Backbone as a chain_set.jsonl record, in Angstrom:
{"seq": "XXXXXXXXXXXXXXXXXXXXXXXXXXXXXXXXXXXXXXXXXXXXXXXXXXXXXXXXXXXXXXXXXXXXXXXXXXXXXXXXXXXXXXXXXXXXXXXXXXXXXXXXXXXXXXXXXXXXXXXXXXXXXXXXXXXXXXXXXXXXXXXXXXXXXXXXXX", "coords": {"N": [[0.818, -1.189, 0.0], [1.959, 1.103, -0.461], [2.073, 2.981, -2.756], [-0.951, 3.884, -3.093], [-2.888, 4.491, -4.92], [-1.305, 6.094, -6.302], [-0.595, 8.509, -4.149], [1.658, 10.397, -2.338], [1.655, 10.411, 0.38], [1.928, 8.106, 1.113], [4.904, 7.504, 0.486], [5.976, 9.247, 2.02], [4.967, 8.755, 4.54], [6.362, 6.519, 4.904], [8.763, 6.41, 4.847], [9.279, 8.08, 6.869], [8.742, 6.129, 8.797], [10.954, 4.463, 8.683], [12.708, 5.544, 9.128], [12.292, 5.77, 11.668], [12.218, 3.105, 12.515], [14.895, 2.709, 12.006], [16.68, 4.44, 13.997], [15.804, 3.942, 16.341], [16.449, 1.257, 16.466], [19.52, 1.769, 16.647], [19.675, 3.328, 18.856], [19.042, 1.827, 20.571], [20.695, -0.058, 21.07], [20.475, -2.443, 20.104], [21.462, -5.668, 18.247], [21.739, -6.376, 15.184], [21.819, -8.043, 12.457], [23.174, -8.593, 9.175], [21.667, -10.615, 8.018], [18.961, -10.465, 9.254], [18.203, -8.171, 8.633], [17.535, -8.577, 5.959], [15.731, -10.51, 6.271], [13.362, -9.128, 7.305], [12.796, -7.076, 5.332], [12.478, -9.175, 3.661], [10.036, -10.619, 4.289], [8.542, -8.04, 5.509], [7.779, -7.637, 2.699], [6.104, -9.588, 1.412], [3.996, -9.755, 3.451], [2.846, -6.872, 2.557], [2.387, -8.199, 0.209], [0.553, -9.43, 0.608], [-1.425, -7.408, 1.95], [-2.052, -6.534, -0.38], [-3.692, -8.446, -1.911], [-6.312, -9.068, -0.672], [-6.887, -6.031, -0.348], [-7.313, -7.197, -3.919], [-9.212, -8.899, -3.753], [-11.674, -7.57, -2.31], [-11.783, -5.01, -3.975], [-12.562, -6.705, -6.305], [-15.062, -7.95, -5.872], [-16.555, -5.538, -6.341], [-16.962, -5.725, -9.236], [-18.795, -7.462, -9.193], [-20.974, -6.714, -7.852], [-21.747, -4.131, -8.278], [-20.397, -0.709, -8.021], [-19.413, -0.426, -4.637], [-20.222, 1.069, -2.108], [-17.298, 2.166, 0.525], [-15.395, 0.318, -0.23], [-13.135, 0.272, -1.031], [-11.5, 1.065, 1.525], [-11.756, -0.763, 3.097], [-9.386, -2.092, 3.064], [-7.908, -0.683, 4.641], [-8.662, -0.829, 6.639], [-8.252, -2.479, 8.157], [-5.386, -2.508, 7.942], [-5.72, -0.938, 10.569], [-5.76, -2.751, 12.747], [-3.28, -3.815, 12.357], [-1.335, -2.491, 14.498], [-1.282, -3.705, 16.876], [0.26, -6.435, 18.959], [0.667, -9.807, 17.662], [0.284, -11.016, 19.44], [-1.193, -10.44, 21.784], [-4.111, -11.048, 20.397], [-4.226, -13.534, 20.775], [-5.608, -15.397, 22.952], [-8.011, -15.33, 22.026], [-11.894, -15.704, 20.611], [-13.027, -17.624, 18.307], [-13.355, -15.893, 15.867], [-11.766, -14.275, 15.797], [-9.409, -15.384, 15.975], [-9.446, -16.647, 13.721], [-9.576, -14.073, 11.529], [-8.701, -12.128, 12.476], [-6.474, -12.45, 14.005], [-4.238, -13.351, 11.501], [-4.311, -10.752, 10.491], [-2.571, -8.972, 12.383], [-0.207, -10.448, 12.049], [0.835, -9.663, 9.932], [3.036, -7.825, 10.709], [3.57, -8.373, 13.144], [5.351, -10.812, 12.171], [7.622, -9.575, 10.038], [8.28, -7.879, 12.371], [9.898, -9.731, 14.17], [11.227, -11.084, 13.096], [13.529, -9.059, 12.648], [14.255, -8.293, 14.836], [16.039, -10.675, 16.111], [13.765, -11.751, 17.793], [12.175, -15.178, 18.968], [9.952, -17.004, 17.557], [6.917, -18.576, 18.298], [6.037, -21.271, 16.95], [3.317, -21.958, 15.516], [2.637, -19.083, 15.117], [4.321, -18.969, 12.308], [3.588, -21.036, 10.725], [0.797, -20.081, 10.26], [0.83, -17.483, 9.596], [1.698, -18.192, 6.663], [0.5, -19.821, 5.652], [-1.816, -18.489, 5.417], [-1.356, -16.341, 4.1], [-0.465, -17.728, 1.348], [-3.433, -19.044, 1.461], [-5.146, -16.665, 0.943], [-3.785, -15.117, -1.275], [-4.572, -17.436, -3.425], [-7.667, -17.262, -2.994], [-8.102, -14.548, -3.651], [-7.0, -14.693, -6.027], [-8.552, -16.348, -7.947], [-11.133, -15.101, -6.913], [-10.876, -12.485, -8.428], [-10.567, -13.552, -11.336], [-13.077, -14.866, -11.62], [-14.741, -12.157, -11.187], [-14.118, -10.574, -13.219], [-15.736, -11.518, -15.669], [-17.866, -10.412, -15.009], [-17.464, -7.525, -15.771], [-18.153, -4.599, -17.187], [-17.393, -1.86, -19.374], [-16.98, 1.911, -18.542], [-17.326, 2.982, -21.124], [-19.075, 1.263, -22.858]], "CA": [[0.0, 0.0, 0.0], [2.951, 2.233, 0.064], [1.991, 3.615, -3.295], [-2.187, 3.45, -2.916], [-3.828, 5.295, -5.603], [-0.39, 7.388, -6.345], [-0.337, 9.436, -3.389], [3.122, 10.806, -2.162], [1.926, 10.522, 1.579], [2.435, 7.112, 1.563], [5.903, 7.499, 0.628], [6.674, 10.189, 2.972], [4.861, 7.916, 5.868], [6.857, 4.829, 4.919], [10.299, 6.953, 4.715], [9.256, 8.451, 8.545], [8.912, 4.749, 9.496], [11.974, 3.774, 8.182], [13.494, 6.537, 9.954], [12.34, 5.551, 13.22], [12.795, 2.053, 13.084], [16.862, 2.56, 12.197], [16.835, 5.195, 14.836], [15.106, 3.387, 18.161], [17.18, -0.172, 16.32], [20.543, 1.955, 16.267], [19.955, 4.171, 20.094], [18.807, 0.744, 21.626], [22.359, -1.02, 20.579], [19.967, -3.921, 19.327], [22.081, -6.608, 17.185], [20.798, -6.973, 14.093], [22.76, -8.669, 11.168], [22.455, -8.342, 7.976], [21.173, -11.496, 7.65], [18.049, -9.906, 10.354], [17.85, -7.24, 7.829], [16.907, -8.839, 4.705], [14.177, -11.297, 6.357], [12.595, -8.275, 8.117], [12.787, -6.969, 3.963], [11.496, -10.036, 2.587], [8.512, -10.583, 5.315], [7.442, -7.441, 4.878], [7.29, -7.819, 1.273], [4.892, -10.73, 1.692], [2.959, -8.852, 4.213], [2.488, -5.977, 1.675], [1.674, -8.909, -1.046], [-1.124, -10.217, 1.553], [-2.531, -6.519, 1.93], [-2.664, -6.136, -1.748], [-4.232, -9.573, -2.182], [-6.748, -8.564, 0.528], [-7.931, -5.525, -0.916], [-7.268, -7.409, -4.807], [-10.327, -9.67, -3.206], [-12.769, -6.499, -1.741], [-11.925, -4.529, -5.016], [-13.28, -7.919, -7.095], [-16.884, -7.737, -5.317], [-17.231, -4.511, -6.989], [-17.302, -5.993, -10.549], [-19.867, -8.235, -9.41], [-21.871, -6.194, -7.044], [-21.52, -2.895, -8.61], [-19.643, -0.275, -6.953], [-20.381, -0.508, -3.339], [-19.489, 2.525, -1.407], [-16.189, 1.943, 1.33], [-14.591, -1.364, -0.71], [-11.853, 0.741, -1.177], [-11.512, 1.383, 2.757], [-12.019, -1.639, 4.199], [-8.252, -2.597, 3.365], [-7.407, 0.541, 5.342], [-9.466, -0.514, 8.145], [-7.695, -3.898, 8.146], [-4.098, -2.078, 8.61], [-5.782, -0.585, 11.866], [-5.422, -4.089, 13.478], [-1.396, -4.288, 12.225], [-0.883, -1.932, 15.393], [-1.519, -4.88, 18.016], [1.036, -7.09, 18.217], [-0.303, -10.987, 17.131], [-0.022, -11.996, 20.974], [-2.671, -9.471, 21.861], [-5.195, -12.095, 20.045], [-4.394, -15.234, 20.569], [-6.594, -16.141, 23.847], [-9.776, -14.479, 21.81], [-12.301, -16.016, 19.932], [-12.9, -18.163, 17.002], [-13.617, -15.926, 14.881], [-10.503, -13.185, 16.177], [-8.24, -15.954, 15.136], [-9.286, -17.22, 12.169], [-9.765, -13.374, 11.029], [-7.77, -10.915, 12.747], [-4.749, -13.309, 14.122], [-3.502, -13.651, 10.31], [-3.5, -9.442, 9.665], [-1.604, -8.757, 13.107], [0.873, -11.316, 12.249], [1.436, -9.053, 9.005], [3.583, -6.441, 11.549], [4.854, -9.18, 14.341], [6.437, -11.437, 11.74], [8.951, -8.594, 10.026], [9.252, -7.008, 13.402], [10.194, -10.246, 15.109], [12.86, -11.519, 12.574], [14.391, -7.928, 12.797], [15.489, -8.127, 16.44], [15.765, -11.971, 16.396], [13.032, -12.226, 18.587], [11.766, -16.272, 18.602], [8.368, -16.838, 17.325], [6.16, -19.652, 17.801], [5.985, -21.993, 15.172], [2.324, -21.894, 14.917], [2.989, -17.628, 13.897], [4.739, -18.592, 10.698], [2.401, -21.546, 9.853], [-0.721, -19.558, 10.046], [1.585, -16.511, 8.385], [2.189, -18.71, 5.422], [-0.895, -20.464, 5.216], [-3.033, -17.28, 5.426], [-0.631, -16.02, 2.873], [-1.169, -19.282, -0.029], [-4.94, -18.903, 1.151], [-6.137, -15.293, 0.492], [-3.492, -15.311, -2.82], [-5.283, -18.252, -4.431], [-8.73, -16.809, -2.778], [-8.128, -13.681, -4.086], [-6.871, -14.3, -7.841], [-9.852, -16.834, -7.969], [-12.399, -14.214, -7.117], [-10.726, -11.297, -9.5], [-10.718, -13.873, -12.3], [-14.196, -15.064, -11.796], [-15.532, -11.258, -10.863], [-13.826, -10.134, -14.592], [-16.69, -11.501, -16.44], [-19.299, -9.243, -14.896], [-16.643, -6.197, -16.119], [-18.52, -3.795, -18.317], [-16.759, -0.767, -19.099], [-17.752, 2.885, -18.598], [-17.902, 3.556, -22.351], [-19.732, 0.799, -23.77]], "C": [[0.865, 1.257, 0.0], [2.714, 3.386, -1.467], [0.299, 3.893, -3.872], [-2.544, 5.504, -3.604], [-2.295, 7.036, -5.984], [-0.251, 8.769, -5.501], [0.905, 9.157, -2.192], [3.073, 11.068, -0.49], [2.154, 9.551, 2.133], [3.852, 6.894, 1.893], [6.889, 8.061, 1.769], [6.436, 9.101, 4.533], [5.905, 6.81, 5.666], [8.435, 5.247, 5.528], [10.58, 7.25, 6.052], [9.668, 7.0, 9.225], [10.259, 3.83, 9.544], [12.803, 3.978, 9.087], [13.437, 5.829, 11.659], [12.55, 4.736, 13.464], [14.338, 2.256, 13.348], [17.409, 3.4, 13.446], [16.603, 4.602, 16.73], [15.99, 1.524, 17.433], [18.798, 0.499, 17.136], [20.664, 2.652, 18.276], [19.517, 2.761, 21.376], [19.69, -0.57, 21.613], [21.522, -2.551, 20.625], [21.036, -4.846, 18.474], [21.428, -7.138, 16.733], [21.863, -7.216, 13.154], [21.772, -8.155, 9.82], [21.059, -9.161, 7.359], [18.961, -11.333, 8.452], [16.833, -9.268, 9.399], [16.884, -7.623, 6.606], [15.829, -9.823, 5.34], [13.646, -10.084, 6.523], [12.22, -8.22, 6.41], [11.662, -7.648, 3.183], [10.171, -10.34, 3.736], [7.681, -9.666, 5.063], [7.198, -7.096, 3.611], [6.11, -8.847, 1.115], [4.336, -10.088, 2.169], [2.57, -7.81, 3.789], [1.607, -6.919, 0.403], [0.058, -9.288, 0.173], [-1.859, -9.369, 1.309], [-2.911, -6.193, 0.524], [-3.781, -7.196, -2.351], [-5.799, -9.732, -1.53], [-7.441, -7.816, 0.419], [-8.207, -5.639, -2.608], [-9.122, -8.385, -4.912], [-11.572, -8.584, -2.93], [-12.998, -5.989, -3.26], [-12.975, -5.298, -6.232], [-14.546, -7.55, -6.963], [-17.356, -6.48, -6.086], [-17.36, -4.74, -8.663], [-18.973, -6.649, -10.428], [-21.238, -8.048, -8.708], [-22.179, -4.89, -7.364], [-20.979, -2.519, -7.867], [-20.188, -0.188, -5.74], [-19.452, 0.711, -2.492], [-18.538, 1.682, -0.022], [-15.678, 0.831, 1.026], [-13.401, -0.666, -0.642], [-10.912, 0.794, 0.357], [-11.13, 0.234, 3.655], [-10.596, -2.282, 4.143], [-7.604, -2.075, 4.546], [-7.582, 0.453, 7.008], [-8.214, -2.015, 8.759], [-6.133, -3.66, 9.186], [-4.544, -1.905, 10.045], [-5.036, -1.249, 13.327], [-3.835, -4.482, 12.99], [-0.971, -3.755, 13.287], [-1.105, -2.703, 16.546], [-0.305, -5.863, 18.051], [-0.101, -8.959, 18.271], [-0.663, -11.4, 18.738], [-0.944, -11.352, 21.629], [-3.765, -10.377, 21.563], [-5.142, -12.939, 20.077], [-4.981, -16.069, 21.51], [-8.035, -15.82, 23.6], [-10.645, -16.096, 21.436], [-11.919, -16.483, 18.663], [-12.357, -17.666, 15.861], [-12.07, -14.179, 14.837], [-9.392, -14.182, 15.522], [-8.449, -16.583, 14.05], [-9.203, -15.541, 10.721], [-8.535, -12.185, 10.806], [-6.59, -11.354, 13.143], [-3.374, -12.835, 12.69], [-2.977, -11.961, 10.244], [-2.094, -9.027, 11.392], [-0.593, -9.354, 12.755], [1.744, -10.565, 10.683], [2.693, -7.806, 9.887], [4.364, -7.626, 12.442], [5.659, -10.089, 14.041], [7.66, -10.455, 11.526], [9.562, -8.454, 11.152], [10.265, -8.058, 14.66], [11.507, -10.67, 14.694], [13.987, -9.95, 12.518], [14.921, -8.054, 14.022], [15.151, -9.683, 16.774], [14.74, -12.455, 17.598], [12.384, -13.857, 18.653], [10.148, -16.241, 18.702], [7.596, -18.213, 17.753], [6.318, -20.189, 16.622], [4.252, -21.597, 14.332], [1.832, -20.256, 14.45], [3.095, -18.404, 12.996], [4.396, -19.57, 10.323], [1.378, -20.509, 9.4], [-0.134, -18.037, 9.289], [1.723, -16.784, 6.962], [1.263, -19.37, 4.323], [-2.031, -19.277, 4.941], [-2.295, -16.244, 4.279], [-0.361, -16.585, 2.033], [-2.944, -18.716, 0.051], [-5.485, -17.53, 0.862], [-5.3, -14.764, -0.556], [-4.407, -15.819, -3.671], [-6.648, -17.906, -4.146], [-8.838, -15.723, -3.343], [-7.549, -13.303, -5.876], [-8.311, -15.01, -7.775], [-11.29, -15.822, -8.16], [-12.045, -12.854, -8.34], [-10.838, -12.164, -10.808], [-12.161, -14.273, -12.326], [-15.212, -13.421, -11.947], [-14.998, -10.657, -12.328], [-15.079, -10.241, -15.397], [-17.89, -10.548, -16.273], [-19.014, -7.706, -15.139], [-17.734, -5.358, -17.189], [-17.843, -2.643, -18.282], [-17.689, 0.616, -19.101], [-17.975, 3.811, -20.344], [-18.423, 2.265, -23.029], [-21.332, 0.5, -22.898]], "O": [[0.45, 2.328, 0.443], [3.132, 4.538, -1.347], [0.208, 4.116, -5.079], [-2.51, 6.679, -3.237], [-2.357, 8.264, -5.924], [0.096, 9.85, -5.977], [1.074, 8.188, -1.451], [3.979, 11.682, 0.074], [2.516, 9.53, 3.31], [4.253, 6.386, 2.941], [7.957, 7.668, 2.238], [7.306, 8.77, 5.338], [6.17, 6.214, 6.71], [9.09, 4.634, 6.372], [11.65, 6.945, 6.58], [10.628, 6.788, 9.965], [10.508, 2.83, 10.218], [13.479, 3.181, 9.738], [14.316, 5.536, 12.47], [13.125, 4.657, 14.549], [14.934, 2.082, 14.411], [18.508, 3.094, 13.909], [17.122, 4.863, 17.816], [15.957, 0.627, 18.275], [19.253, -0.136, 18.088], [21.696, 2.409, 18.9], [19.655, 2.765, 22.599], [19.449, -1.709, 22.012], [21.98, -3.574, 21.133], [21.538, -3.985, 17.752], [20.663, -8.024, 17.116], [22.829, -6.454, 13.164], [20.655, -7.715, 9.546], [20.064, -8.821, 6.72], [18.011, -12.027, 8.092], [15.621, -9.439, 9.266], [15.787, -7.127, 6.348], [14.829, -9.843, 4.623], [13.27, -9.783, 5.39], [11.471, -9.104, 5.994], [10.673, -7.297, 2.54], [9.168, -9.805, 3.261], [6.544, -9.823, 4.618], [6.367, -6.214, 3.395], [5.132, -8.454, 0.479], [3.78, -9.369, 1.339], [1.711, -7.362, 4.549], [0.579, -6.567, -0.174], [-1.172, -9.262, 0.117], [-2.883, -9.629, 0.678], [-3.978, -5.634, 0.268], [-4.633, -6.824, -3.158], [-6.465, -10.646, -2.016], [-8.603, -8.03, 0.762], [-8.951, -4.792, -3.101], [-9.903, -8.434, -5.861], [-12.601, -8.935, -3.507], [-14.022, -6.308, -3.864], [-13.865, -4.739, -6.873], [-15.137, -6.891, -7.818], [-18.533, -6.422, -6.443], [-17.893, -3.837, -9.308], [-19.949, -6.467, -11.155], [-22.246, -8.748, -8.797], [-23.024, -4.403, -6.613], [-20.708, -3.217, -6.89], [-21.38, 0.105, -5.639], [-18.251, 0.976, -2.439], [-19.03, 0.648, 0.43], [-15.401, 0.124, 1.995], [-12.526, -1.263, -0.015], [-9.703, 0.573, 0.301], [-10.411, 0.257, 4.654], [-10.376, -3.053, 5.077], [-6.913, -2.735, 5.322], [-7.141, 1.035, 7.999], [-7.586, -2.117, 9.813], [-5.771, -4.11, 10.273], [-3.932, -2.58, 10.873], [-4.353, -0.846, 14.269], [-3.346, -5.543, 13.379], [0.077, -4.336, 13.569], [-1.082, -1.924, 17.5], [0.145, -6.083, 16.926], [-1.211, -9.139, 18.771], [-1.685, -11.975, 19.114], [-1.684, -12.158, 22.193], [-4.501, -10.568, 22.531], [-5.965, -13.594, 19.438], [-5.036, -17.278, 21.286], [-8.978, -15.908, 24.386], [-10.282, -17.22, 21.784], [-10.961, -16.101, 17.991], [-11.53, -18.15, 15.088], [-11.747, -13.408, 13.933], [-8.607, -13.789, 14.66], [-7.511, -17.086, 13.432], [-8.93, -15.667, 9.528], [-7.89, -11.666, 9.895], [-5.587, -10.769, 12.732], [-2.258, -12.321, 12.763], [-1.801, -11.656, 10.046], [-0.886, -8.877, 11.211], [0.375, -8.739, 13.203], [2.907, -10.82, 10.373], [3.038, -6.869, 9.168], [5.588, -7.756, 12.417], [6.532, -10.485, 14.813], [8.554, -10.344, 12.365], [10.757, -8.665, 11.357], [10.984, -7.651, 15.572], [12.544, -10.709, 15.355], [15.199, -10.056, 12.331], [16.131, -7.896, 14.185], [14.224, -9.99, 17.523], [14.971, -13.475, 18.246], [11.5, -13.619, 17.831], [9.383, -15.72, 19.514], [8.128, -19.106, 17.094], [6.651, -19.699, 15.543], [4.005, -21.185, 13.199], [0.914, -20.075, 13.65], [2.008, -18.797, 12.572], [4.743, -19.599, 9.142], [1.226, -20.194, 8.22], [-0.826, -17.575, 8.382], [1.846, -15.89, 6.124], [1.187, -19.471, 3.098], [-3.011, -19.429, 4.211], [-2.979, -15.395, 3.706], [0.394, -15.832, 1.418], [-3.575, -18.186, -0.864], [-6.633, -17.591, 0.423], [-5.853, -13.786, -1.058], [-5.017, -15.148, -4.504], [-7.286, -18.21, -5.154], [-9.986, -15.659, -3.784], [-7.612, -12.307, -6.597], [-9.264, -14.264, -7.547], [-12.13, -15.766, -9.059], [-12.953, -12.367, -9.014], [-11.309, -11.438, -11.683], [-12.614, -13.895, -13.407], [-16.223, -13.408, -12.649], [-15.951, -9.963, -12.682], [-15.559, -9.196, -15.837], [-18.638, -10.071, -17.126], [-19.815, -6.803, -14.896], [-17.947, -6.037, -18.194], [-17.591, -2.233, -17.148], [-18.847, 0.603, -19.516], [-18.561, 4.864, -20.597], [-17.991, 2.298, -24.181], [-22.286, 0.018, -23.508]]}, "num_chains": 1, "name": "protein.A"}
């Protein structure tokens, strides 16, 4: 979402964030390797593919439902819940971990392989698995929701 709908406040937010992680990593003499570095990298590259996949799925419904007012949003709302960390939800409800578990775990995987923190195993199953399932759930529905495409000039 860092470049959502070509606006340049994403960039600026992402660049702040950047800032502050290297800043509170670098004044809290953390040891991080390189090797730290590039998972954190590639995690949250996945965890960016999830949220695109996520709202690639919401966006869909609007081929086949017409436009529905806040589809665009509801990815937005989604991030809200990245500010928890995953252990926050994991004595909830059913329907907290089959829902909201997976997006927290978009924020406490990166941030855990960055300061070698040790994770559970069952994190980076349900990280991996909830990242295969709302890919293949989410091309699925954009290729099926295509056919109901009409465009605005014909």
């Amino acid at each position: 979402s860092l470049f959502r709908f070509g606006n340049s406040h994403n960039l600026l937010t992402t660049s702040i964030g950047i800032i502050f992680l290297a800043s509170t990593v670098i004044s809290s003499d953390m040891p991080v390797s390189f090797v730290n570095v590039l998972l954190y990298a590639i995690s949250l590259l996945l965890s960016v593919w999830m949220i695109h996949s996520v709202a690639t799925l919401f966006m869909s419904l609007n081929f086949i439902f017409g436009p529905t007012q806040g589809t665009a949003g509801v990815i937005y709302q989604f991030q809200e819940l990245e500010k928890y960390p995953a252990s926050s939800y994991e004595n909830q409800g059913l329907f907290i971990k089959v829902f909201i578990f997976p997006i927290a775990l978009l924020t406490s995987i990166p941030a855990s392989l960055l300061i070698s923190k040790s994770l559970p195993p069952h994190y980076i199953l349900t990280y991996f698995l909830s990242l295969i399932v709302i890919t293949i759930v989410s091309e699925k529905v954009w290729h099926s929701s295509i056919r109901y495409y009409s465009s605005a000039s014909s």
